[in-house]
Amino acid sequence: MTDHTSSYAPSNGLEKWLDDRLPIIRFSKEHLMDYPTPKNLNYWWTFGGILAVMLGIQIITGIVLAMHYTPEATLAFNSVELIKRDVAGGRIIQAVHSTGASMFFVAVYIHIFRGLYFGSYKAPREVLWMLGVLILLLMMAAAFFGYVLPWGQMSFWAATVITNIFASIPFVGDPLLQLLRGGFAVGNPTLNRFFSLHYLTPFIIAAVVVLHIWALHVPGNNNPVGVDVKSSRDTVPFHPYYTMKDAFGIVVFLIPYAWLVFFTPDILGHSSNYIMANPLVTPPEIVPEWYFLPFYAILRSIDFPLLFIDSKLLGVIFFGGSILILFFVPWLDRSRVRSGNFRPLFRPFYWLFVLNFLMLMYLGSQSTTIWWVPVLGKVGVVYYFAYFLIILPLLPRFEVTRPLPASISESVLRPART
Amino acid sequence: MLLGAPGRRPRGRATESTHKGYFTLATDIDTHSAPHGTRRDFLYVAAGAVGAVGVAAAVWPLINQLNPDASVLALASVDFDLSPVAEGQSVTIKWRGQPVFVSYRTKKQIDDAKAVQLSELRDPETDEQRTKPGHEQYLVQIGICTHLGCIPNGPDQGDYGGWLCPCHGSQYDTAGRIRKGPAPKNLVIPPYKFTSDTKITIG
């Protein structure tokens, strides 16, 4: 990437003048148009572009919604209802934003699982991967803060349960809990600060996305065969090849999104959130949004103490660890072959991991009073961690990988038999 | 180069003449460099330390503002008159935005609580430890499940005749002690005192 020479030649005096002072057109041409991209990228690679669009949609609709929303405990619930009923087009704008959070997570989970399958986290893309995990954490924070703002019963009790997680930290837990809530319970001060932070996080995400793309453009894209780019015959310019492919992916992605917005904007929400927050009544069941369910299931499955750690803190440790472990994946996976397509032993374990993730998602939505929920939950937790801590490090010792193609262009011209 | 190679005196006139300003300075410093560091090292560390203290002092109020404000703290205690509460009745009042269960327990409920062996309890506490002497018919506790913060239903719920949390099935006995389910602790007793025979101040 860095060694190719720019094809940009300022076409007139003004561009030349600007290029000598701020080479922004040159930069854009190099990184948005000429950027050499492996020519074999499949549709799983369009989710990066889809995510960029989702971030844009969330920021734009969010700024608009903030013009009508009131972050005050007695008014917040009604202001959201007024947005849906009275504000011109507010019903659609609000649905684009709330459903957008779900679609954002659909895209990010596909993007992450694509990286896990094709070994996109492996050298030299460790920093790229870690920045991605950071973005995931920021997205979770943004989604959580946003979910509290409508100030319904689920909003309130999600805020209560999630902030309670910090109370399990030894010694500093209780003062920390009051610091986070700004009171002895979740209340107006909590709502105010969550609104402030909800407005802030997307811009932090945007900044980290810039770093993420920078870290992508240094080594260049990984690709489905996982073989490095060896010559210019392996690549095509980003524009028009991948701008078009991404645009097509984006349009296809927008179809189910639009369907949800226009026909079933509430299907992903919870009916309890149409009751205004009441600190004296707990809803019959507290369930997080679907995208948090696998991690919620991990939190709930740990219902036993270990040594001097009580069950609540241990659950929190596993909950946090299940996300933080992603930072270490580049060093846990010892295989030198990137793509799962050439790893016959890896593939069944990978798909089992995907199924396990979906199972945890389902279990998180079910009541723990059903006897098999905590049992299967523990099985799920064991496999989740075993995949990262046992299978990825040890698999290369037993695995005979299939021969890799000599180059990307060879794999395109003569596809390896699977 | 400036501080990186202590004790090594840069010679070579060519460098000195091309980068005169820097290297004349570097030569001066290196001449005085000792194992304990130079005057410049000291100033560097001292300035950094003062800067760090300054940053910490500026950040602290920005974090401290997150704490409960004066208007929240002003509501930190409430008075409650117990006389309208009938025997066997339990009422919920609000203290610090949280529900507080005030229960006037029946003789049977008290006896049930006292009959329990401490060895049976996950979070061992006697009934006396959870009530005030002379007022043991009154049980005052924060109505928040110690598991994940839901509000339990009760009394007279669950296998132990106390409180039952609808979220994850934690069960508390007639003294609000955890008996079954995922919660680790007994229901919390708030700080309170009797200001007269029938009045309490919570907080």
Coordinates of C-alpha atoms in Angstrom, one line a residue:
Chain A
M1 CA 0.0 0.0 0.0
T2 CA 2.6 2.5 1.0
D3 CA 5.0 1.7 -1.8
H4 CA 2.7 2.3 -4.7
T5 CA 3.0 5.7 -6.4
S6 CA 0.1 8.1 -6.5
S7 CA -1.7 8.4 -9.8
Y8 CA -3.0 11.8 -8.8
A9 CA -2.1 14.7 -11.0
P10 CA -3.8 18.0 -10.1
S11 CA -5.9 18.9 -13.1
N12 CA -6.0 22.7 -12.7
G13 CA -4.2 25.5 -10.9
L14 CA -6.6 25.5 -7.9
E15 CA -6.1 21.8 -7.2
K16 CA -2.3 22.3 -7.6
W17 CA -2.4 25.2 -5.1
L18 CA -4.5 23.1 -2.6
D19 CA -2.3 20.0 -3.1
D20 CA 0.8 21.9 -2.1
R21 CA -0.9 23.0 1.1
L22 CA -3.4 20.3 2.1
P23 CA -3.2 17.2 -0.1
I24 CA -6.7 16.2 0.7
I25 CA -7.8 15.3 -2.8
R26 CA -4.6 13.2 -3.3
F27 CA -5.3 11.5 0.0
S28 CA -8.9 10.7 -0.9
K29 CA -8.0 9.5 -4.3
E30 CA -5.3 7.2 -2.9
H31 CA -7.4 5.8 -0.1
L32 CA -11.0 5.9 -1.4
M33 CA -10.4 5.2 -5.1
D34 CA -7.0 3.8 -6.0
Y35 CA -6.5 1.7 -2.9
P36 CA -5.4 -1.7 -4.2
T37 CA -7.8 -4.3 -2.9
P38 CA -7.6 -8.1 -3.3
K39 CA -9.7 -9.1 -6.3
N40 CA -11.3 -12.1 -4.7
L41 CA -13.2 -10.5 -1.8
N42 CA -16.7 -12.0 -1.3
Y43 CA -19.9 -10.5 0.0
W44 CA -18.9 -11.1 3.6
W45 CA -16.4 -8.3 3.0
T46 CA -19.2 -5.8 2.3
F47 CA -20.1 -5.5 6.0
G48 CA -17.4 -3.0 6.7
G49 CA -19.0 -0.6 4.3
I50 CA -22.4 -1.5 5.6
L51 CA -21.2 -0.7 9.2
A52 CA -19.9 2.7 8.0
V53 CA -23.3 3.5 6.6
M54 CA -25.0 2.3 9.8
L55 CA -22.9 4.6 11.9
G56 CA -23.8 7.5 9.6
I57 CA -27.5 6.7 9.8
Q58 CA -27.4 6.5 13.6
I59 CA -25.5 9.8 14.0
I60 CA -27.8 11.7 11.6
T61 CA -31.1 10.3 13.0
G62 CA -29.8 10.7 16.6
I63 CA -28.9 14.3 16.1
V64 CA -32.4 14.9 14.8
L65 CA -34.1 13.0 17.6
A66 CA -32.2 15.0 20.2
M67 CA -33.9 18.1 18.9
H68 CA -37.2 16.7 20.2
Y69 CA -36.2 14.5 23.2
T70 CA -36.2 15.7 26.8
P71 CA -33.7 14.1 29.1
E72 CA -35.7 14.6 32.3
A73 CA -37.1 11.7 34.3
T74 CA -40.7 13.0 34.4
L75 CA -40.8 14.1 30.7
A76 CA -38.5 11.7 28.9
F77 CA -41.1 8.9 28.3
N78 CA -43.7 11.3 27.0
S79 CA -41.2 13.1 24.8
V80 CA -40.4 9.9 23.0
E81 CA -44.1 9.2 22.6
L82 CA -44.6 12.7 21.2
I83 CA -41.8 12.1 18.7
K84 CA -43.6 9.0 17.5
R85 CA -47.0 10.7 17.3
D86 CA -46.7 14.4 16.8
V87 CA -43.3 15.2 15.2
A88 CA -43.6 15.4 11.4
G89 CA -42.1 12.1 10.2
G90 CA -41.0 11.3 13.8
R91 CA -42.5 7.9 13.7
I92 CA -40.1 6.9 10.9
I93 CA -37.1 8.7 12.2
Q94 CA -37.4 7.2 15.7
A95 CA -37.9 3.7 14.2
V96 CA -34.9 4.1 11.9
H97 CA -32.8 5.0 15.0
S98 CA -34.1 2.3 17.3
T99 CA -34.2 -0.5 14.7
G100 CA -30.9 0.8 13.4
A101 CA -29.2 -0.2 16.6
S102 CA -30.3 -3.8 16.0
M103 CA -29.3 -3.7 12.4
F104 CA -25.9 -2.2 13.4
F105 CA -25.4 -5.2 15.7
V106 CA -26.5 -7.7 13.0
A107 CA -23.8 -6.2 10.7
V108 CA -21.1 -6.1 13.4
Y109 CA -21.6 -9.7 14.5
I110 CA -21.4 -10.9 10.8
H111 CA -18.3 -8.7 10.4
I112 CA -16.7 -10.2 13.5
F113 CA -17.6 -13.8 12.6
R114 CA -16.2 -13.2 9.1
G115 CA -12.9 -12.1 10.7
L116 CA -12.9 -15.2 13.0
Y117 CA -13.5 -17.6 10.1
F118 CA -11.0 -16.1 7.6
G119 CA -8.3 -15.4 10.3
S120 CA -8.4 -11.7 9.6
Y121 CA -7.0 -11.0 13.1
K122 CA -3.7 -12.7 12.3
A123 CA -0.4 -10.9 11.7
P124 CA 0.0 -8.2 10.5
R125 CA -3.5 -7.2 11.3
E126 CA -3.5 -7.6 15.2
V127 CA -3.9 -3.8 15.8
L128 CA -6.7 -3.6 13.2
W129 CA -8.5 -6.4 15.0
M130 CA -8.0 -4.9 18.5
L131 CA -9.4 -1.6 17.3
G132 CA -12.4 -3.5 16.1
V133 CA -12.9 -5.0 19.5
L134 CA -12.7 -1.6 21.0
I135 CA -15.3 -0.4 18.6
L136 CA -17.6 -3.3 19.7
L137 CA -17.2 -2.3 23.3
L138 CA -18.0 1.4 22.5
M139 CA -21.0 0.2 20.5
M140 CA -22.3 -1.8 23.4
A141 CA -21.9 1.3 25.7
A142 CA -23.7 3.5 23.1
A143 CA -26.5 0.9 22.7
F144 CA -27.0 0.6 26.5
F145 CA -27.1 4.4 27.1
G146 CA -29.5 4.8 24.2
Y147 CA -31.8 2.0 25.5
V148 CA -32.2 3.9 28.8
L149 CA -33.3 7.1 27.2
P150 CA -37.0 6.3 26.5
W151 CA -37.3 5.8 30.3
G152 CA -39.8 2.9 30.1
Q153 CA -39.8 0.1 32.6
M154 CA -37.2 -1.9 30.6
S155 CA -35.0 1.1 30.3
F156 CA -35.1 1.8 34.0
W157 CA -34.5 -1.8 35.1
A158 CA -31.8 -2.4 32.5
A159 CA -30.0 0.6 33.9
T160 CA -30.5 -0.7 37.4
V161 CA -29.2 -4.2 36.6
I162 CA -26.3 -3.1 34.5
T163 CA -25.0 -0.5 36.9
N164 CA -25.5 -3.1 39.7
I165 CA -22.8 -5.1 37.9
F166 CA -20.2 -2.6 39.0
A167 CA -21.4 -2.9 42.6
S168 CA -19.9 -6.4 42.7
I169 CA -16.3 -5.0 42.4
P170 CA -14.8 -5.6 45.8
F171 CA -14.2 -2.5 48.1
V172 CA -15.0 0.3 45.7
G173 CA -18.3 -1.2 44.4
D174 CA -20.8 0.8 46.4
P175 CA -19.2 4.2 46.1
L176 CA -18.6 3.5 42.4
L177 CA -22.3 2.6 42.0
Q178 CA -23.4 5.9 43.5
L179 CA -20.9 7.7 41.3
L180 CA -22.3 6.1 38.1
R181 CA -25.9 6.7 39.1
G182 CA -25.5 10.1 40.6
G183 CA -27.9 9.0 43.4
F184 CA -28.7 6.1 45.6
A185 CA -30.8 4.5 42.9
V186 CA -31.2 5.1 39.1
G187 CA -33.0 8.4 38.7
N188 CA -33.0 11.7 36.9
P189 CA -29.3 12.4 37.3
T190 CA -28.6 9.0 35.7
L191 CA -30.8 9.8 32.8
N192 CA -29.1 13.1 32.3
R193 CA -25.6 11.7 32.2
F194 CA -26.6 8.8 30.0
F195 CA -28.1 11.2 27.5
S196 CA -24.8 13.2 27.5
L197 CA -22.7 10.0 27.1
H198 CA -25.1 8.6 24.4
Y199 CA -24.5 11.7 22.4
L200 CA -20.7 11.5 22.9
T201 CA -20.0 7.8 22.2
P202 CA -20.8 7.7 18.4
F203 CA -18.2 10.4 17.8
I204 CA -15.6 8.4 19.8
I205 CA -16.6 5.4 17.6
A206 CA -16.2 7.5 14.5
A207 CA -12.7 8.5 15.6
V208 CA -11.8 4.8 16.3
V209 CA -13.2 3.8 13.0
V210 CA -10.8 6.2 11.3
L211 CA -7.9 4.4 13.2
H212 CA -9.5 1.1 12.2
I213 CA -9.4 2.0 8.5
W214 CA -5.9 3.5 8.8
A215 CA -4.8 0.2 10.4
L216 CA -6.5 -1.6 7.5
H217 CA -4.8 0.5 4.8
V218 CA -1.3 -0.2 6.1
P219 CA -1.2 -4.0 5.6
G220 CA -4.2 -4.0 3.2
N221 CA -7.3 -6.3 3.2
N222 CA -7.2 -9.9 4.2
N223 CA -9.1 -12.1 1.6
P224 CA -11.0 -15.4 1.4
V225 CA -7.9 -17.5 0.7
G226 CA -5.8 -15.7 3.3
V227 CA -2.7 -15.5 1.0
D228 CA -0.9 -12.2 0.9
V229 CA -1.1 -9.9 -2.1
K230 CA 2.1 -10.7 -4.1
S231 CA 1.7 -8.5 -7.2
S232 CA -0.6 -5.9 -8.8
R233 CA -2.2 -8.9 -10.6
D234 CA -3.8 -9.8 -7.3
T235 CA -5.6 -6.5 -6.8
V236 CA -8.1 -4.2 -8.3
P237 CA -8.6 -0.6 -7.4
F238 CA -11.2 0.0 -4.6
H239 CA -13.2 2.3 -7.0
P240 CA -15.2 1.3 -8.9
Y241 CA -14.9 -2.4 -8.1
Y242 CA -15.6 -2.4 -4.4
T243 CA -17.5 0.8 -4.2
M244 CA -20.0 -0.9 -6.5
K245 CA -19.9 -4.2 -4.7
D246 CA -20.3 -2.5 -1.3
A247 CA -23.1 -0.3 -2.6
F248 CA -25.0 -3.5 -3.8
G249 CA -24.4 -5.1 -0.4
I250 CA -25.7 -1.9 1.4
V251 CA -28.9 -1.9 -0.7
V252 CA -29.6 -5.5 0.0
F253 CA -29.0 -4.9 3.7
L254 CA -31.3 -1.9 3.7
I255 CA -34.2 -4.1 2.5
P256 CA -34.9 -6.0 5.7
Y257 CA -34.0 -2.9 7.7
A258 CA -36.6 -0.9 5.8
W259 CA -39.1 -3.7 6.3
L260 CA -38.6 -3.6 10.1
V261 CA -38.8 0.2 10.1
F262 CA -42.0 0.5 8.1
F263 CA -43.9 -2.6 9.2
T264 CA -42.8 -3.9 12.6
P265 CA -40.7 -1.1 14.3
D266 CA -41.5 -2.6 17.7
I267 CA -40.9 -6.2 17.1
L268 CA -37.4 -6.2 18.5
G269 CA -38.4 -4.2 21.6
H270 CA -40.1 -5.3 24.8
S271 CA -43.7 -4.5 25.7
S272 CA -42.7 -3.4 29.2
N273 CA -40.9 -0.4 27.7
Y274 CA -44.3 1.1 26.9
I275 CA -44.9 1.5 30.6
M276 CA -43.2 4.5 32.1
A277 CA -40.3 3.8 34.5
N278 CA -41.4 3.0 38.0
P279 CA -38.7 2.5 40.6
L280 CA -41.1 0.7 42.9
V281 CA -42.3 -2.0 40.5
T282 CA -40.0 -4.6 38.8
P283 CA -41.4 -5.9 35.5
P284 CA -42.2 -9.7 35.6
E285 CA -39.0 -10.4 33.7
I286 CA -36.0 -8.3 32.8
V287 CA -34.6 -9.2 29.4
P288 CA -31.9 -7.2 27.6
E289 CA -32.0 -6.4 23.9
W290 CA -31.3 -9.4 21.7
Y291 CA -27.8 -8.4 20.9
F292 CA -26.7 -8.6 24.5
L293 CA -28.4 -11.9 25.2
P294 CA -25.3 -14.2 24.7
F295 CA -23.3 -12.2 27.2
Y296 CA -26.3 -11.9 29.5
A297 CA -26.6 -15.7 29.4
I298 CA -22.9 -16.0 30.3
L299 CA -23.5 -13.6 33.3
R300 CA -26.5 -15.6 34.5
S301 CA -25.1 -19.0 34.0
I302 CA -22.4 -18.4 36.7
D303 CA -24.6 -19.0 39.8
F304 CA -21.9 -20.7 42.0
P305 CA -19.1 -19.2 44.0
L306 CA -15.4 -20.1 43.4
L307 CA -12.9 -20.0 46.3
F308 CA -13.3 -16.6 47.8
I309 CA -15.1 -15.1 44.8
D310 CA -18.9 -14.9 45.3
S311 CA -21.2 -16.0 42.5
K312 CA -22.2 -12.4 41.6
L313 CA -18.6 -11.2 41.1
L314 CA -17.7 -14.5 39.3
G315 CA -20.5 -14.0 36.9
V316 CA -19.3 -10.4 36.2
I317 CA -15.7 -11.7 35.6
F318 CA -16.9 -14.2 33.0
F319 CA -19.2 -11.6 31.5
G320 CA -16.4 -9.1 31.0
G321 CA -13.9 -11.9 30.1
S322 CA -16.1 -13.1 27.3
I323 CA -15.6 -9.8 25.4
L324 CA -12.1 -8.9 26.6
I325 CA -10.8 -12.3 25.4
L326 CA -11.4 -11.2 21.9
F327 CA -8.4 -8.8 22.3
F328 CA -6.1 -11.8 22.7
V329 CA -7.4 -13.9 19.8
P330 CA -4.5 -12.9 17.4
W331 CA -2.1 -14.6 19.9
L332 CA -4.3 -17.4 21.0
D333 CA -4.7 -18.8 17.5
R334 CA -1.4 -20.5 16.7
S335 CA -2.2 -21.6 13.2
R336 CA -0.2 -19.9 10.5
V337 CA -2.9 -20.5 7.9
R338 CA -5.3 -17.7 8.0
S339 CA -8.4 -18.8 6.0
G340 CA -10.7 -21.4 7.5
N341 CA -11.2 -22.7 3.9
F342 CA -7.8 -24.5 4.2
R343 CA -8.3 -25.8 7.8
P344 CA -10.4 -28.9 7.8
L345 CA -10.2 -29.4 11.6
F346 CA -10.9 -25.8 12.4
R347 CA -14.1 -25.6 10.4
P348 CA -16.3 -27.9 12.6
F349 CA -15.1 -26.2 15.7
Y350 CA -15.8 -22.8 14.2
W351 CA -19.4 -23.6 13.2
L352 CA -20.0 -25.2 16.6
F353 CA -18.8 -21.9 18.1
V354 CA -21.3 -20.0 15.9
L355 CA -24.1 -22.4 17.0
N356 CA -23.0 -22.1 20.6
F357 CA -23.2 -18.3 20.4
L358 CA -26.7 -18.6 19.0
M359 CA -27.7 -21.1 21.7
L360 CA -26.4 -18.6 24.4
M361 CA -28.5 -15.9 22.7
Y362 CA -31.6 -18.1 23.0
L363 CA -30.9 -19.1 26.6
G364 CA -30.4 -15.5 27.6
S365 CA -34.0 -14.9 26.6
Q366 CA -35.4 -17.8 28.6
S367 CA -36.3 -17.8 32.3
T368 CA -33.7 -19.4 34.6
T369 CA -36.5 -21.2 36.4
I370 CA -36.6 -23.8 33.5
W371 CA -34.2 -26.4 34.7
W372 CA -32.3 -26.9 31.5
V373 CA -31.6 -23.1 31.0
P374 CA -28.8 -22.9 33.6
V375 CA -27.5 -26.4 32.6
L376 CA -27.2 -25.6 28.9
G377 CA -25.9 -22.2 29.8
K378 CA -23.0 -23.7 31.7
V379 CA -22.2 -25.9 28.7
G380 CA -22.3 -22.8 26.4
V381 CA -20.0 -20.9 28.7
V382 CA -17.5 -23.8 28.8
Y383 CA -17.4 -24.1 25.0
Y384 CA -17.2 -20.3 24.5
F385 CA -14.1 -20.1 26.5
A386 CA -12.7 -23.5 25.4
Y387 CA -12.8 -22.3 21.8
F388 CA -10.5 -19.4 22.5
L389 CA -8.3 -20.9 25.3
I390 CA -7.9 -24.6 24.2
I391 CA -9.1 -25.2 20.6
L392 CA -7.5 -22.2 18.9
P393 CA -4.0 -22.6 20.6
L394 CA -3.9 -26.4 20.3
L395 CA -5.6 -27.2 17.0
P396 CA -2.5 -26.5 14.8
R397 CA -0.6 -29.3 16.5
F398 CA -3.0 -31.9 15.1
E399 CA -4.3 -30.2 12.0
V400 CA -3.0 -30.9 8.5
T401 CA -4.0 -27.9 6.5
R402 CA -4.8 -28.1 2.8
P403 CA -2.2 -26.6 0.3
L404 CA -2.5 -22.9 -0.2
P405 CA -2.7 -21.4 -3.7
A406 CA 0.4 -19.8 -4.9
S407 CA -1.3 -16.4 -5.2
I408 CA -4.7 -14.7 -5.1
S409 CA -4.9 -14.6 -8.9
E410 CA -4.1 -18.3 -9.2
S411 CA -6.9 -19.1 -6.7
V412 CA -9.3 -17.0 -8.8
L413 CA -8.3 -18.6 -12.1
R414 CA -8.0 -22.2 -10.8
P415 CA -10.2 -22.5 -7.7
A416 CA -8.9 -25.0 -5.2
R417 CA -11.1 -28.0 -4.9
T418 CA -13.0 -28.1 -1.6
Chain B
M1 CA 21.1 11.2 21.3
L2 CA 20.6 14.2 23.5
L3 CA 20.2 12.2 26.7
G4 CA 20.4 8.7 25.3
A5 CA 24.2 8.3 25.4
P6 CA 25.5 9.7 28.8
G7 CA 29.2 10.1 29.1
R8 CA 29.9 9.9 25.4
R9 CA 31.2 13.1 24.2
P10 CA 30.2 13.8 20.6
R11 CA 33.2 14.9 18.6
G12 CA 33.4 15.5 14.9
R13 CA 33.3 19.0 13.7
A14 CA 31.1 18.3 10.8
T15 CA 28.0 17.5 12.8
E16 CA 28.6 20.4 15.1
S17 CA 28.8 22.8 12.2
T18 CA 25.7 21.5 10.4
H19 CA 23.5 21.3 13.4
K20 CA 25.2 23.9 15.5
G21 CA 22.4 24.8 17.9
Y22 CA 21.5 21.3 19.0
F23 CA 24.9 19.7 19.2
T24 CA 26.6 22.5 21.1
L25 CA 24.0 22.1 23.7
A26 CA 24.3 18.3 23.7
T27 CA 28.0 18.5 24.2
D28 CA 27.5 20.7 27.2
I29 CA 25.0 18.4 28.8
D30 CA 26.9 15.2 28.2
T31 CA 30.0 16.7 29.8
H32 CA 28.1 16.9 33.1
S33 CA 26.2 13.6 32.7
A34 CA 26.6 11.4 35.8
P35 CA 25.0 8.1 36.8
H36 CA 22.5 10.0 38.8
G37 CA 21.2 12.0 35.8
T38 CA 21.7 15.5 34.7
R39 CA 20.1 18.7 35.7
R40 CA 17.9 18.4 32.6
D41 CA 16.7 15.0 33.7
F42 CA 15.7 16.4 37.0
L43 CA 13.9 19.3 35.4
Y44 CA 12.2 16.9 33.0
V45 CA 10.9 14.6 35.7
A46 CA 10.0 17.5 38.1
A47 CA 8.0 19.3 35.3
G48 CA 6.3 16.0 34.4
A49 CA 5.4 15.3 38.0
V50 CA 3.9 18.8 38.5
G51 CA 2.0 18.5 35.3
A52 CA 0.6 15.1 36.3
V53 CA -0.5 16.5 39.7
G54 CA -2.1 19.4 37.9
V55 CA -4.0 17.2 35.5
A56 CA -5.2 15.0 38.3
A57 CA -6.4 18.1 40.2
A58 CA -8.3 19.3 37.1
V59 CA -9.8 15.8 36.4
W60 CA -11.0 15.2 40.0
P61 CA -13.8 17.7 40.0
L62 CA -14.9 16.4 36.6
I63 CA -15.3 12.9 38.1
N64 CA -16.6 14.2 41.5
Q65 CA -19.5 16.0 39.9
L66 CA -20.9 12.5 39.0
N67 CA -21.6 11.9 42.7
P68 CA -25.1 12.4 44.2
D69 CA -25.7 16.2 44.3
A70 CA -26.8 18.2 47.4
S71 CA -30.5 17.9 46.5
V72 CA -30.3 14.2 46.4
L73 CA -28.3 14.0 49.6
A74 CA -30.9 16.4 51.3
L75 CA -33.5 13.6 50.8
A76 CA -31.2 11.1 52.4
S77 CA -33.3 10.6 55.5
V78 CA -37.1 10.2 55.9
D79 CA -39.4 10.0 59.0
F80 CA -42.1 7.4 59.1
D81 CA -45.0 6.9 61.5
L82 CA -45.5 3.2 62.3
S83 CA -48.9 3.6 64.1
P84 CA -51.1 3.1 61.1
V85 CA -49.4 -0.1 60.2
A86 CA -51.5 -3.1 61.4
E87 CA -50.1 -6.3 62.7
G88 CA -49.3 -8.6 59.7
Q89 CA -49.3 -5.6 57.4
S90 CA -46.3 -4.6 55.2
V91 CA -46.0 -1.3 53.6
T92 CA -43.5 0.1 51.0
I93 CA -42.1 3.5 51.4
K94 CA -39.6 5.4 49.3
W95 CA -36.2 6.3 50.7
R96 CA -33.4 7.6 48.5
G97 CA -35.5 6.6 45.5
Q98 CA -35.4 3.0 46.7
P99 CA -38.3 1.0 48.1
V100 CA -38.2 0.2 51.8
F101 CA -40.4 -2.6 53.2
V102 CA -41.7 -1.8 56.7
S103 CA -43.4 -4.9 58.1
Y104 CA -45.3 -5.3 61.4
R105 CA -44.7 -9.0 61.8
T106 CA -47.1 -11.5 63.5
K107 CA -46.0 -13.6 66.5
K108 CA -45.8 -16.6 64.2
Q109 CA -43.6 -14.9 61.7
I110 CA -41.2 -13.8 64.5
D111 CA -41.2 -17.3 66.0
D112 CA -40.5 -18.8 62.5
A113 CA -37.6 -16.5 62.0
K114 CA -36.1 -17.3 65.5
A115 CA -36.5 -21.1 65.0
V116 CA -34.1 -21.1 62.1
Q117 CA -30.6 -22.5 62.9
L118 CA -27.7 -20.2 61.7
S119 CA -26.1 -23.1 60.0
E120 CA -29.0 -23.3 57.6
L121 CA -28.3 -19.8 56.4
R122 CA -26.3 -18.7 53.4
D123 CA -25.7 -15.3 55.0
P124 CA -25.9 -16.1 58.7
E125 CA -27.7 -13.4 60.8
T126 CA -29.9 -13.9 63.8
D127 CA -33.4 -12.3 63.9
E128 CA -32.2 -10.0 66.7
Q129 CA -29.4 -8.7 64.5
R130 CA -32.0 -7.6 61.9
T131 CA -34.4 -5.8 64.3
K132 CA -34.1 -3.2 67.0
P133 CA -34.3 -4.4 70.6
G134 CA -37.8 -4.0 72.1
H135 CA -39.2 -3.4 68.6
E136 CA -38.6 -6.8 67.1
Q137 CA -42.1 -7.0 65.6
Y138 CA -41.0 -4.3 63.1
L139 CA -38.8 -5.4 60.2
V140 CA -37.4 -2.5 58.2
Q141 CA -35.4 -3.5 55.1
I142 CA -34.5 -2.2 51.6
G143 CA -36.8 -4.0 49.2
I144 CA -34.2 -4.7 46.6
C145 CA -33.1 -8.2 45.8
T146 CA -29.4 -8.6 46.4
H147 CA -29.0 -10.5 43.2
L148 CA -29.6 -8.0 40.4
G149 CA -31.7 -5.4 42.0
C150 CA -35.3 -6.4 41.3
I151 CA -38.1 -5.8 43.9
P152 CA -39.2 -9.0 45.6
N153 CA -42.9 -9.7 46.3
G154 CA -44.1 -10.4 49.8
P155 CA -44.5 -11.1 52.6
D156 CA -46.1 -14.6 52.7
Q157 CA -44.5 -15.6 49.5
G158 CA -42.3 -18.5 48.6
D159 CA -41.4 -21.6 50.6
Y160 CA -40.3 -19.6 53.6
G161 CA -43.3 -17.3 54.1
G162 CA -41.2 -14.3 53.3
W163 CA -40.3 -12.6 50.0
L164 CA -39.9 -14.0 46.6
C165 CA -38.1 -12.3 43.8
P166 CA -39.9 -12.6 40.4
C167 CA -36.8 -12.1 38.3
H168 CA -34.6 -15.1 39.2
G169 CA -36.5 -16.8 42.0
S170 CA -34.5 -15.8 45.1
Q171 CA -36.5 -16.6 48.3
Y172 CA -36.2 -14.8 51.6
D173 CA -37.6 -15.8 55.0
T174 CA -39.8 -13.9 57.5
A175 CA -36.6 -12.0 58.6
G176 CA -35.6 -11.1 55.0
R177 CA -32.8 -13.6 55.0
I178 CA -31.8 -15.3 51.8
R179 CA -32.8 -19.0 51.8
K180 CA -32.9 -20.2 48.2
G181 CA -32.0 -18.9 44.7
P182 CA -29.1 -17.0 43.2
A183 CA -29.0 -14.0 45.6
P184 CA -25.8 -13.9 47.7
K185 CA -27.0 -11.8 50.7
N186 CA -29.9 -11.1 53.0
L187 CA -32.1 -8.1 52.2
V188 CA -30.2 -5.0 53.4
I189 CA -31.3 -3.3 56.6
P190 CA -31.0 0.4 56.1
P191 CA -29.6 2.6 58.9
Y192 CA -32.6 3.7 61.0
K193 CA -33.5 4.5 64.6
F194 CA -36.7 4.8 66.7
T195 CA -37.3 8.4 67.6
S196 CA -40.3 7.4 69.7
D197 CA -42.2 4.1 70.2
T198 CA -44.1 4.5 67.0
K199 CA -41.8 6.7 64.9
I200 CA -38.6 5.8 63.0
T201 CA -36.1 7.9 61.0
I202 CA -34.5 6.1 58.1
G203 CA -31.1 7.3 57.0

